[in-house]
Coordinates of C-alpha atoms in Angstrom, one line a residue:
X1 CA 46.2 92.5 82.7
X2 CA 46.8 91.7 86.0
X3 CA 50.0 91.9 87.3
X4 CA 52.3 89.3 89.0
X5 CA 52.3 89.8 92.9
X6 CA 55.9 88.9 92.2
X7 CA 57.0 91.9 90.2
X8 CA 54.3 93.6 92.4
X9 CA 57.4 92.8 96.1
X10 CA 60.2 93.1 93.4
X11 CA 59.4 96.6 92.4
X12 CA 58.4 97.8 96.7
X13 CA 61.7 96.6 96.9
X14 CA 63.3 98.5 94.9
X15 CA 61.0 101.3 95.3
X16 CA 62.1 100.5 99.2
X17 CA 66.3 100.9 98.7
X18 CA 66.1 102.9 96.9
X19 CA 64.5 105.2 99.5
X20 CA 66.8 104.3 102.1
X21 CA 69.9 105.0 99.8
X22 CA 68.4 108.9 98.7
X23 CA 67.0 109.5 101.9
X24 CA 71.1 109.1 103.4
X25 CA 72.7 110.2 100.1
X26 CA 70.6 113.9 100.4
X27 CA 71.8 114.5 103.8
X28 CA 74.4 116.3 102.8
X29 CA 74.5 118.6 99.2
X30 CA 77.6 117.6 98.4
X31 CA 79.6 114.9 97.4
X32 CA 82.3 112.4 98.0
X33 CA 86.5 114.0 97.1
X34 CA 86.1 111.1 94.0
X35 CA 83.0 112.0 92.7
X36 CA 84.3 115.6 92.1
X37 CA 86.9 114.4 89.5
X38 CA 83.6 113.2 87.9
X39 CA 82.1 116.5 88.0
X40 CA 84.4 118.0 86.2
X41 CA 84.1 115.5 82.8
X42 CA 80.4 116.1 83.1
X43 CA 80.9 119.3 82.5
X44 CA 83.3 119.9 80.5
X45 CA 81.8 117.9 77.8
X46 CA 79.2 120.0 77.9
X47 CA 81.2 122.6 77.3
X48 CA 82.7 121.5 75.0
X49 CA 81.2 118.4 73.6
X50 CA 84.3 116.3 74.3
X51 CA 85.4 115.0 78.5
X52 CA 88.8 116.0 79.9
X53 CA 91.2 114.5 77.4
X54 CA 94.9 116.1 78.5
X55 CA 93.8 118.3 81.9
X56 CA 95.6 121.4 82.8
X57 CA 94.1 121.8 86.4
X58 CA 95.1 117.9 87.8
X59 CA 99.3 118.2 88.4
X60 CA 99.1 121.0 86.8
X61 CA 98.5 119.5 84.0
X62 CA 98.9 115.9 82.0
X63 CA 97.3 112.9 79.9
X64 CA 93.7 111.2 81.1
X65 CA 93.4 107.6 79.6
X66 CA 90.2 105.7 80.1
X67 CA 86.4 105.1 79.4
X68 CA 84.6 107.7 79.8
X69 CA 81.0 106.5 78.0
X70 CA 79.6 107.7 81.2
X71 CA 80.3 110.7 82.2
X72 CA 78.0 110.8 78.9
X73 CA 75.6 109.3 79.5
X74 CA 75.6 111.2 83.2
X75 CA 75.6 115.3 80.8
X76 CA 73.0 113.2 78.5
X77 CA 70.5 114.2 82.2
X78 CA 72.8 116.5 83.1
X79 CA 71.1 118.2 80.1
X80 CA 67.1 117.8 80.7
X81 CA 67.6 117.2 84.9
X82 CA 69.3 119.7 88.8
X83 CA 72.4 118.8 89.7
X84 CA 71.8 116.6 92.5
X85 CA 68.6 114.1 90.6
X86 CA 71.4 113.8 88.2
X87 CA 74.0 112.8 90.8
X88 CA 72.6 111.8 93.3
X89 CA 69.0 110.1 91.6
X90 CA 70.9 108.6 88.9
X91 CA 73.2 107.0 89.7
X92 CA 71.5 105.2 92.9
X93 CA 69.0 104.1 90.5
X94 CA 72.0 102.3 88.3
X95 CA 73.0 100.8 91.6
X96 CA 69.5 99.6 93.1
X97 CA 68.9 97.5 89.7
X98 CA 71.2 95.0 90.4
X99 CA 68.4 93.7 92.8
X100 CA 66.0 93.3 89.3
X101 CA 69.1 91.4 87.7
X102 CA 69.6 89.0 90.3
X103 CA 65.8 88.6 90.7
X104 CA 66.6 87.6 87.7
X105 CA 69.5 85.0 87.8
X106 CA 68.0 83.6 90.6
X107 CA 64.6 82.7 88.9
X108 CA 66.5 81.4 86.8
X109 CA 69.4 79.4 88.6
X110 CA 66.4 78.2 91.1
X111 CA 63.3 78.0 89.4
X112 CA 62.3 80.0 92.6
X113 CA 60.3 83.2 93.4
X114 CA 60.7 83.0 96.8
X115 CA 64.3 82.4 96.9
X116 CA 64.7 84.7 94.1
X117 CA 63.3 87.6 96.1
X118 CA 65.2 87.0 98.6
X119 CA 68.8 86.8 97.2
X120 CA 67.2 90.3 95.2
X121 CA 67.2 92.1 98.9
X122 CA 70.5 90.3 99.7
X123 CA 71.5 92.9 96.9
X124 CA 70.3 95.5 97.6
X125 CA 72.5 95.6 101.3
X126 CA 75.1 95.0 100.4
X127 CA 76.7 96.9 102.3
X128 CA 80.7 97.5 100.6
X129 CA 78.1 98.3 97.4
X130 CA 76.4 100.4 99.4
X131 CA 79.7 102.3 100.8
X132 CA 81.9 103.0 97.2
X133 CA 77.7 103.4 95.7
X134 CA 76.2 105.7 97.4
X135 CA 77.5 109.5 97.4
X136 CA 80.4 108.6 95.2
X137 CA 78.0 109.3 91.4
X138 CA 80.6 106.2 91.0
X139 CA 81.6 104.3 87.7
X140 CA 81.2 100.5 89.4
X141 CA 76.7 102.4 89.8
X142 CA 76.8 101.0 86.5
X143 CA 79.0 98.4 85.9
X144 CA 78.1 96.3 88.8
X145 CA 74.5 95.9 86.8
X146 CA 76.2 96.0 83.4
X147 CA 78.3 92.5 84.8
X148 CA 75.4 91.3 86.1
X149 CA 72.9 91.1 83.1
X150 CA 75.4 90.2 81.0
X151 CA 75.9 87.0 82.8
X152 CA 71.6 87.0 82.9
X153 CA 73.1 86.7 79.3
X154 CA 75.5 84.5 79.2
X155 CA 73.3 82.2 80.7
X156 CA 70.9 82.3 78.4
X157 CA 73.0 82.3 75.6
X158 CA 71.8 78.7 74.0
X159 CA 68.2 80.2 74.1
X160 CA 67.8 83.0 71.5
X161 CA 70.6 84.6 69.2
X162 CA 69.6 87.9 70.8
X163 CA 70.9 87.6 73.4
X164 CA 74.3 87.3 71.8
X165 CA 72.7 90.7 70.0
X166 CA 72.7 91.5 74.1
X167 CA 75.9 90.4 74.8
X168 CA 77.8 91.9 72.3
X169 CA 76.3 95.4 73.6
X170 CA 77.4 95.7 76.8
X171 CA 80.6 94.6 76.0
X172 CA 81.5 97.3 73.7
X173 CA 78.5 99.5 76.7
X174 CA 81.7 98.7 79.1
X175 CA 84.2 98.9 76.9
X176 CA 83.7 101.9 76.5
X177 CA 82.8 102.6 80.4
X178 CA 85.4 101.3 82.5
X179 CA 88.8 99.5 81.6
X180 CA 87.6 96.6 84.1
X181 CA 86.3 95.3 81.8
X182 CA 89.7 93.1 81.2
X183 CA 88.4 91.1 84.6
X184 CA 85.0 89.8 82.5
X185 CA 87.1 88.5 79.9
X186 CA 89.4 86.5 82.4
X187 CA 86.2 86.2 83.7
X188 CA 85.4 83.9 80.9
X189 CA 88.3 82.9 80.2
X190 CA 88.3 81.4 83.0
X191 CA 84.9 79.3 83.1
X192 CA 86.5 78.1 79.2
X193 CA 88.7 76.1 81.7
X194 CA 86.7 74.9 83.8
X195 CA 84.3 73.5 81.3
X196 CA 87.7 71.2 79.2
X197 CA 88.7 70.8 83.3
X198 CA 85.5 68.7 83.3
X199 CA 84.4 67.1 80.2
X200 CA 82.1 69.3 79.9
X201 CA 81.1 70.6 76.4
X202 CA 81.2 73.4 75.4
X203 CA 79.0 75.5 73.0
X204 CA 79.8 76.7 69.8
X205 CA 78.2 80.2 70.2
X206 CA 79.5 80.7 74.2
X207 CA 83.2 80.1 71.4
X208 CA 82.9 82.4 69.6
X209 CA 81.0 84.8 72.0
X210 CA 84.7 84.5 74.4
X211 CA 86.7 84.3 71.1
X212 CA 85.4 87.3 70.0
X213 CA 85.5 90.0 73.5
X214 CA 88.8 88.9 73.9
X215 CA 89.9 89.8 71.1
X216 CA 87.6 93.5 70.9
X217 CA 88.7 93.5 74.8
X218 CA 92.7 92.3 74.1
X219 CA 93.2 95.0 71.5
X220 CA 90.9 98.8 71.9
X221 CA 93.4 97.9 76.2
X222 CA 96.8 97.8 74.6
X223 CA 94.9 100.4 72.3
X224 CA 94.0 102.5 74.8
X225 CA 97.0 102.1 77.0
X226 CA 99.8 102.5 75.0
X227 CA 100.9 105.3 76.7
X228 CA 101.0 104.1 80.1
X229 CA 102.5 100.9 79.2
X230 CA 104.9 102.0 77.8
X231 CA 106.1 103.8 80.7
X232 CA 105.2 102.0 83.6
X233 CA 105.3 98.4 81.7
X234 CA 103.9 95.9 84.6
X235 CA 103.2 98.3 86.8
X236 CA 100.4 99.7 85.3
X237 CA 98.2 96.4 86.6
X238 CA 98.8 98.7 90.0
X239 CA 98.2 102.1 87.9
X240 CA 101.4 103.7 89.3
X241 CA 99.9 104.3 92.7
X242 CA 102.8 105.1 95.3
X243 CA 104.7 102.4 97.4
X244 CA 103.6 104.4 100.4
X245 CA 99.4 103.6 99.6
X246 CA 100.0 100.7 97.7
X247 CA 99.8 98.2 101.0
X248 CA 96.3 100.3 101.6
X249 CA 94.7 99.9 98.2
X250 CA 96.0 96.3 98.0
X251 CA 96.2 95.1 101.2
X252 CA 95.5 91.3 101.8
X253 CA 91.8 89.9 102.1
X254 CA 90.8 90.0 105.8
X255 CA 87.8 87.1 107.2
X256 CA 86.3 90.4 109.0
X257 CA 86.7 92.1 106.3
X258 CA 85.5 89.7 104.3
X259 CA 82.6 89.4 106.5
X260 CA 81.9 93.6 107.0
X261 CA 82.2 94.1 103.3
X262 CA 79.3 91.4 101.8
X263 CA 77.8 90.1 105.0
X264 CA 78.5 86.9 106.7
X265 CA 75.6 83.9 104.9
X266 CA 76.3 86.0 101.6
X267 CA 80.1 85.1 102.5
X268 CA 79.3 81.7 103.7
X269 CA 77.3 79.5 101.2
X270 CA 78.5 81.3 98.9
X271 CA 82.0 80.1 99.6
X272 CA 80.4 76.9 99.9
X273 CA 78.9 76.8 96.6
X274 CA 81.2 77.0 94.7
X275 CA 83.2 73.9 96.7
X276 CA 80.7 72.1 96.3
X277 CA 80.3 72.8 92.2
X278 CA 84.7 72.9 92.3
X279 CA 84.3 69.2 93.7
X280 CA 80.8 67.6 93.9
X281 CA 78.5 68.4 91.1
X282 CA 79.6 69.7 87.5
X283 CA 76.1 72.6 85.8
X284 CA 77.3 74.9 83.4
X285 CA 75.5 77.5 84.7
X286 CA 77.1 77.3 87.4
X287 CA 80.6 77.0 86.4
X288 CA 79.8 80.0 84.2
X289 CA 79.0 81.9 87.7
X290 CA 81.6 80.3 89.3
X291 CA 84.3 81.0 86.9
X292 CA 83.7 85.4 87.9
X293 CA 84.1 84.2 91.7
X294 CA 87.6 82.4 91.6
X295 CA 89.0 85.2 89.3
X296 CA 88.2 88.1 90.8
X297 CA 89.3 85.8 94.2
X298 CA 93.1 85.2 92.5
X299 CA 93.5 88.5 91.0
X300 CA 92.8 90.2 94.8
X301 CA 95.1 87.1 96.2
X302 CA 98.1 88.0 93.6
X303 CA 97.1 91.9 94.5
X304 CA 96.1 92.3 91.5
X305 CA 93.3 95.0 92.1
X306 CA 92.7 97.5 95.4
X307 CA 90.8 95.1 97.6
X308 CA 87.6 97.1 97.8
X309 CA 87.2 96.7 94.5
X310 CA 87.8 93.6 94.3
X311 CA 85.1 93.4 97.0
X312 CA 82.9 95.4 95.4
X313 CA 82.4 92.7 92.0
X314 CA 83.3 89.9 94.0
X315 CA 79.7 90.5 97.1
X316 CA 76.9 89.7 93.8
X317 CA 78.4 86.7 93.0
X318 CA 78.5 85.3 96.1
X319 CA 75.2 86.8 96.6
X320 CA 73.6 84.6 93.5
X321 CA 75.6 81.6 94.9
X322 CA 73.7 81.9 98.7
X323 CA 70.7 82.3 96.6
X324 CA 71.5 78.4 95.4
X325 CA 72.9 77.3 98.6
X326 CA 69.4 78.5 100.3
X327 CA 67.6 76.6 97.9
X328 CA 69.8 73.5 98.5
X329 CA 69.3 74.1 102.4
X330 CA 65.5 74.2 102.4
X331 CA 65.2 71.3 100.5
X332 CA 67.1 69.3 101.9
X333 CA 65.5 70.9 105.3
X334 CA 62.2 69.2 104.3
X335 CA 63.6 66.0 103.4
X336 CA 64.6 65.6 107.1
X337 CA 62.4 65.6 110.3
X338 CA 63.3 69.2 111.2
X339 CA 60.5 70.0 108.2
X340 CA 58.5 71.0 110.9
X341 CA 61.5 74.0 111.4
X342 CA 61.4 75.3 108.1
X343 CA 60.2 78.9 109.1
X344 CA 63.1 78.9 112.0
X345 CA 65.9 78.2 110.0
X346 CA 64.2 80.7 107.7
X347 CA 63.9 83.6 110.7
X348 CA 67.8 82.3 111.4
X349 CA 68.6 83.6 108.4
X350 CA 66.8 86.8 108.2
X351 CA 67.6 88.2 111.2
X352 CA 72.2 86.8 110.7
X353 CA 71.6 89.0 107.8
X354 CA 69.4 92.0 109.7
X355 CA 72.8 92.2 111.8
X356 CA 75.8 91.1 109.4
X357 CA 74.3 93.2 106.5
X358 CA 71.5 95.6 107.5
X359 CA 73.2 97.3 109.6
X360 CA 76.7 96.9 108.0
X361 CA 74.8 98.6 105.1
X362 CA 73.9 101.0 107.7
X363 CA 77.4 101.6 109.2
X364 CA 79.2 102.0 105.7
X365 CA 76.4 104.5 104.5
X366 CA 76.6 106.2 107.3
X367 CA 80.8 106.4 107.9
X368 CA 80.1 107.4 103.4
X369 CA 78.3 110.9 104.4
X370 CA 81.1 111.4 106.9
X371 CA 83.6 111.0 103.4
X372 CA 81.7 113.7 102.2
X373 CA 83.1 117.3 101.2
X374 CA 81.6 120.1 103.8
X375 CA 79.8 123.5 102.8
X376 CA 82.8 124.9 104.8
X377 CA 85.3 123.2 102.4
X378 CA 83.5 123.7 99.1
X379 CA 83.2 128.4 100.6
X380 CA 87.5 127.7 100.9
X381 CA 87.3 126.7 98.4
X382 CA 85.2 129.0 95.3
X383 CA 86.1 132.1 97.8
X384 CA 90.2 130.7 96.0
X385 CA 88.8 130.5 93.1
X386 CA 88.0 134.7 93.4
X387 CA 90.6 135.6 95.2
X388 CA 93.8 134.1 93.4
X389 CA 94.7 134.4 89.9
X390 CA 94.2 131.5 87.2
X391 CA 97.7 130.0 86.2
X392 CA 97.3 129.8 90.7
X393 CA 98.9 126.3 92.2
X394 CA 97.4 125.3 95.1
X395 CA 99.1 122.2 98.2
X396 CA 95.9 120.5 99.7
X397 CA 96.5 117.1 101.0
X398 CA 96.1 114.0 98.7
X399 CA 91.8 113.4 99.0
X400 CA 91.9 117.0 98.8
X401 CA 92.4 117.0 95.0
X402 CA 90.0 116.6 92.5
X403 CA 87.3 119.1 95.1
X404 CA 90.5 121.3 94.6
X405 CA 91.0 121.7 91.0
X406 CA 86.3 120.6 90.7
X407 CA 85.9 123.4 92.8
X408 CA 88.2 126.2 93.0
X409 CA 89.0 126.0 89.7
X410 CA 93.0 125.9 90.0
X411 CA 95.1 123.1 89.2
X412 CA 96.1 120.9 92.5
X413 CA 100.0 118.6 93.1
X414 CA 97.9 115.5 94.1
X415 CA 95.2 113.7 93.0
X416 CA 94.1 109.7 93.0
X417 CA 94.7 109.4 88.7
X418 CA 98.6 108.5 89.1
X419 CA 99.0 107.2 85.3
X420 CA 101.3 107.9 83.6
X421 CA 103.1 111.3 86.5
X422 CA 106.6 110.0 86.7
X423 CA 106.8 112.0 90.2
X424 CA 104.0 110.4 91.7
X425 CA 105.3 109.2 94.7
X426 CA 108.3 111.7 94.9
X427 CA 105.1 114.2 95.5
X428 CA 103.6 112.2 97.9
X429 CA 106.6 112.1 99.5
X430 CA 107.5 115.9 99.4
X431 CA 103.7 116.4 100.8
X432 CA 103.6 114.7 104.0
X433 CA 106.9 116.5 104.9
X434 CA 104.9 119.7 104.2
X435 CA 101.8 119.2 106.7
X436 CA 104.4 117.4 109.2
X437 CA 107.6 119.5 109.1
X438 CA 108.1 122.3 111.3
X439 CA 111.8 123.9 108.7
X440 CA 109.9 127.1 106.4
X441 CA 113.3 126.6 104.6
X442 CA 111.7 123.5 103.8
X443 CA 108.5 123.4 103.5
X444 CA 109.3 126.7 100.7
X445 CA 112.1 124.1 99.2
X446 CA 108.9 122.0 98.6
X447 CA 107.0 124.1 97.0
X448 CA 109.1 125.7 95.6
X449 CA 109.5 122.1 93.0
X450 CA 106.0 122.1 92.0
X451 CA 105.5 126.1 91.8
X452 CA 103.0 127.0 94.3
X453 CA 100.7 130.0 95.1
X454 CA 98.5 129.1 97.7
X455 CA 98.2 126.3 100.5
X456 CA 94.9 124.7 101.2
X457 CA 94.6 123.5 105.5
X458 CA 91.5 121.7 105.7
X459 CA 90.3 120.1 109.0
X460 CA 91.3 117.0 107.3
X461 CA 94.5 117.7 106.9
X462 CA 94.8 118.4 109.5
X463 CA 93.1 115.0 111.1
X464 CA 95.3 113.0 108.9
X465 CA 98.6 114.6 110.2
X466 CA 98.1 115.1 113.5
X467 CA 98.6 119.1 113.6
X468 CA 96.5 121.7 113.9
X469 CA 99.0 123.9 112.7
X470 CA 101.7 124.5 110.4
X471 CA 104.7 125.7 112.9
X472 CA 106.2 127.6 109.9
X473 CA 104.0 129.5 109.3
X474 CA 103.9 132.3 111.6
X475 CA 106.7 134.2 109.6
X476 CA 104.3 136.5 108.0
X477 CA 106.4 137.6 105.6
X478 CA 106.8 134.9 103.4
X479 CA 102.6 132.5 104.3
X480 CA 100.3 135.4 104.4
X481 CA 97.5 134.0 105.7
X482 CA 94.7 135.1 103.0
X483 CA 91.2 132.5 104.6
X484 CA 90.4 131.6 108.1
X485 CA 86.3 130.1 108.6
X486 CA 85.0 127.1 110.7
X487 CA 89.3 125.6 111.2
X488 CA 90.1 126.5 107.0
X489 CA 93.5 128.1 106.8
X490 CA 94.3 128.9 103.6
X491 CA 98.1 130.8 103.6
X492 CA 99.5 132.5 100.5
X493 CA 102.9 130.6 100.1
X494 CA 105.1 134.4 98.9
X495 CA 108.5 133.7 99.8
X496 CA 111.5 131.0 97.3
X497 CA 114.7 129.2 97.5
X498 CA 117.1 131.6 96.2
X499 CA 119.9 129.3 93.7
X500 CA 123.4 129.0 95.5

């Protein structure tokens, strides 16, 4: 049986993009700091069969609330494959799969194979998606393909009941993987609202699927996150992130950042398609895509999702809409006197795509690799595991929290999981003060507050706080330097403040 040429091109495109991703990923044998939380979860599943519901090392002990299926999937691969394959190749395979699903969606909407292939190519080089999934072992490497596959099945729901079964399975999987499944439900409700406002008929199958999904997800979210809801109230939306860093997580959306994160051409044509189908034309299929774009944009504007996460979800949606606009643009040129210059238009698009998508994607990949944990940091924390007490508490900067617990197997004072941590903001202020104060008394007071035994002073901490040394560590009685290699110092805290 002869394989169609477009499938060969798609396969080559998949291999090329995945190869580029792996080229960057394998430039270091280590990972981004956030990845070490995933590694701990996978290792715990392999050891006990269960994920970390109660983490004795994070903040010195706390409960965790999230979906765990992604960790089980990686753990299943880890039973038969080496670490580097599981943590670098598998997530990048998941992430690269968006080009196949993008091809299927765009082909269905445009009925044009070349445009579908070009859209798949564009999807493969979304800068923000490159940045967050190339070496983070990020759950979004699987979440984004699931959303796109869900959209594809929804588009074809009216054709066969098998699509309804796949949709339900995807929703259940999504719920077990990540709480961002709520974004999917909000988008579906927006879709029903758009159909109602435009006077278009609502299919029985769609209504049943959407109502069932809404009830299931809302009920399960409230059951799972009951304690965080009771502890934080509406603030659970912002994950109890300290105010000091909240503005960086949920900052305002700017045009320049949007262009850099998504790419100029997908952004412009995607936004134009939204405008066209909201105010000039009606199309059921496009309203489904537009509903996702509208929902994510509104959540970004209201600061209900962080800028990075919002861009991760919005970018592939805009690429779908880009494909539709690109087809319209080519059809328009063919009807004008400029038709003879059609190839020139395509060349302009390709060059623009290279400048505003591929180059930023490569720059993002390089930045992501620069953020990796270094060999020196791994060696220092491995040394700490061997030369410290099992119940020791280690102080490092916020971003190093998960690395400290994963490599040294010792408790941290602070990491990026803030839910149910009542004093998270106070802890962050204390750490910031510790690394900047010249006062030995103030430093010891902070260490006493959290029972800190060791201080991990890395080049990243030095750069973050613009200091090369901790002034108070000159007191050898209270601060014993037990490790000093490759610009990393580890100090043993020996003193406490007497109660008066």
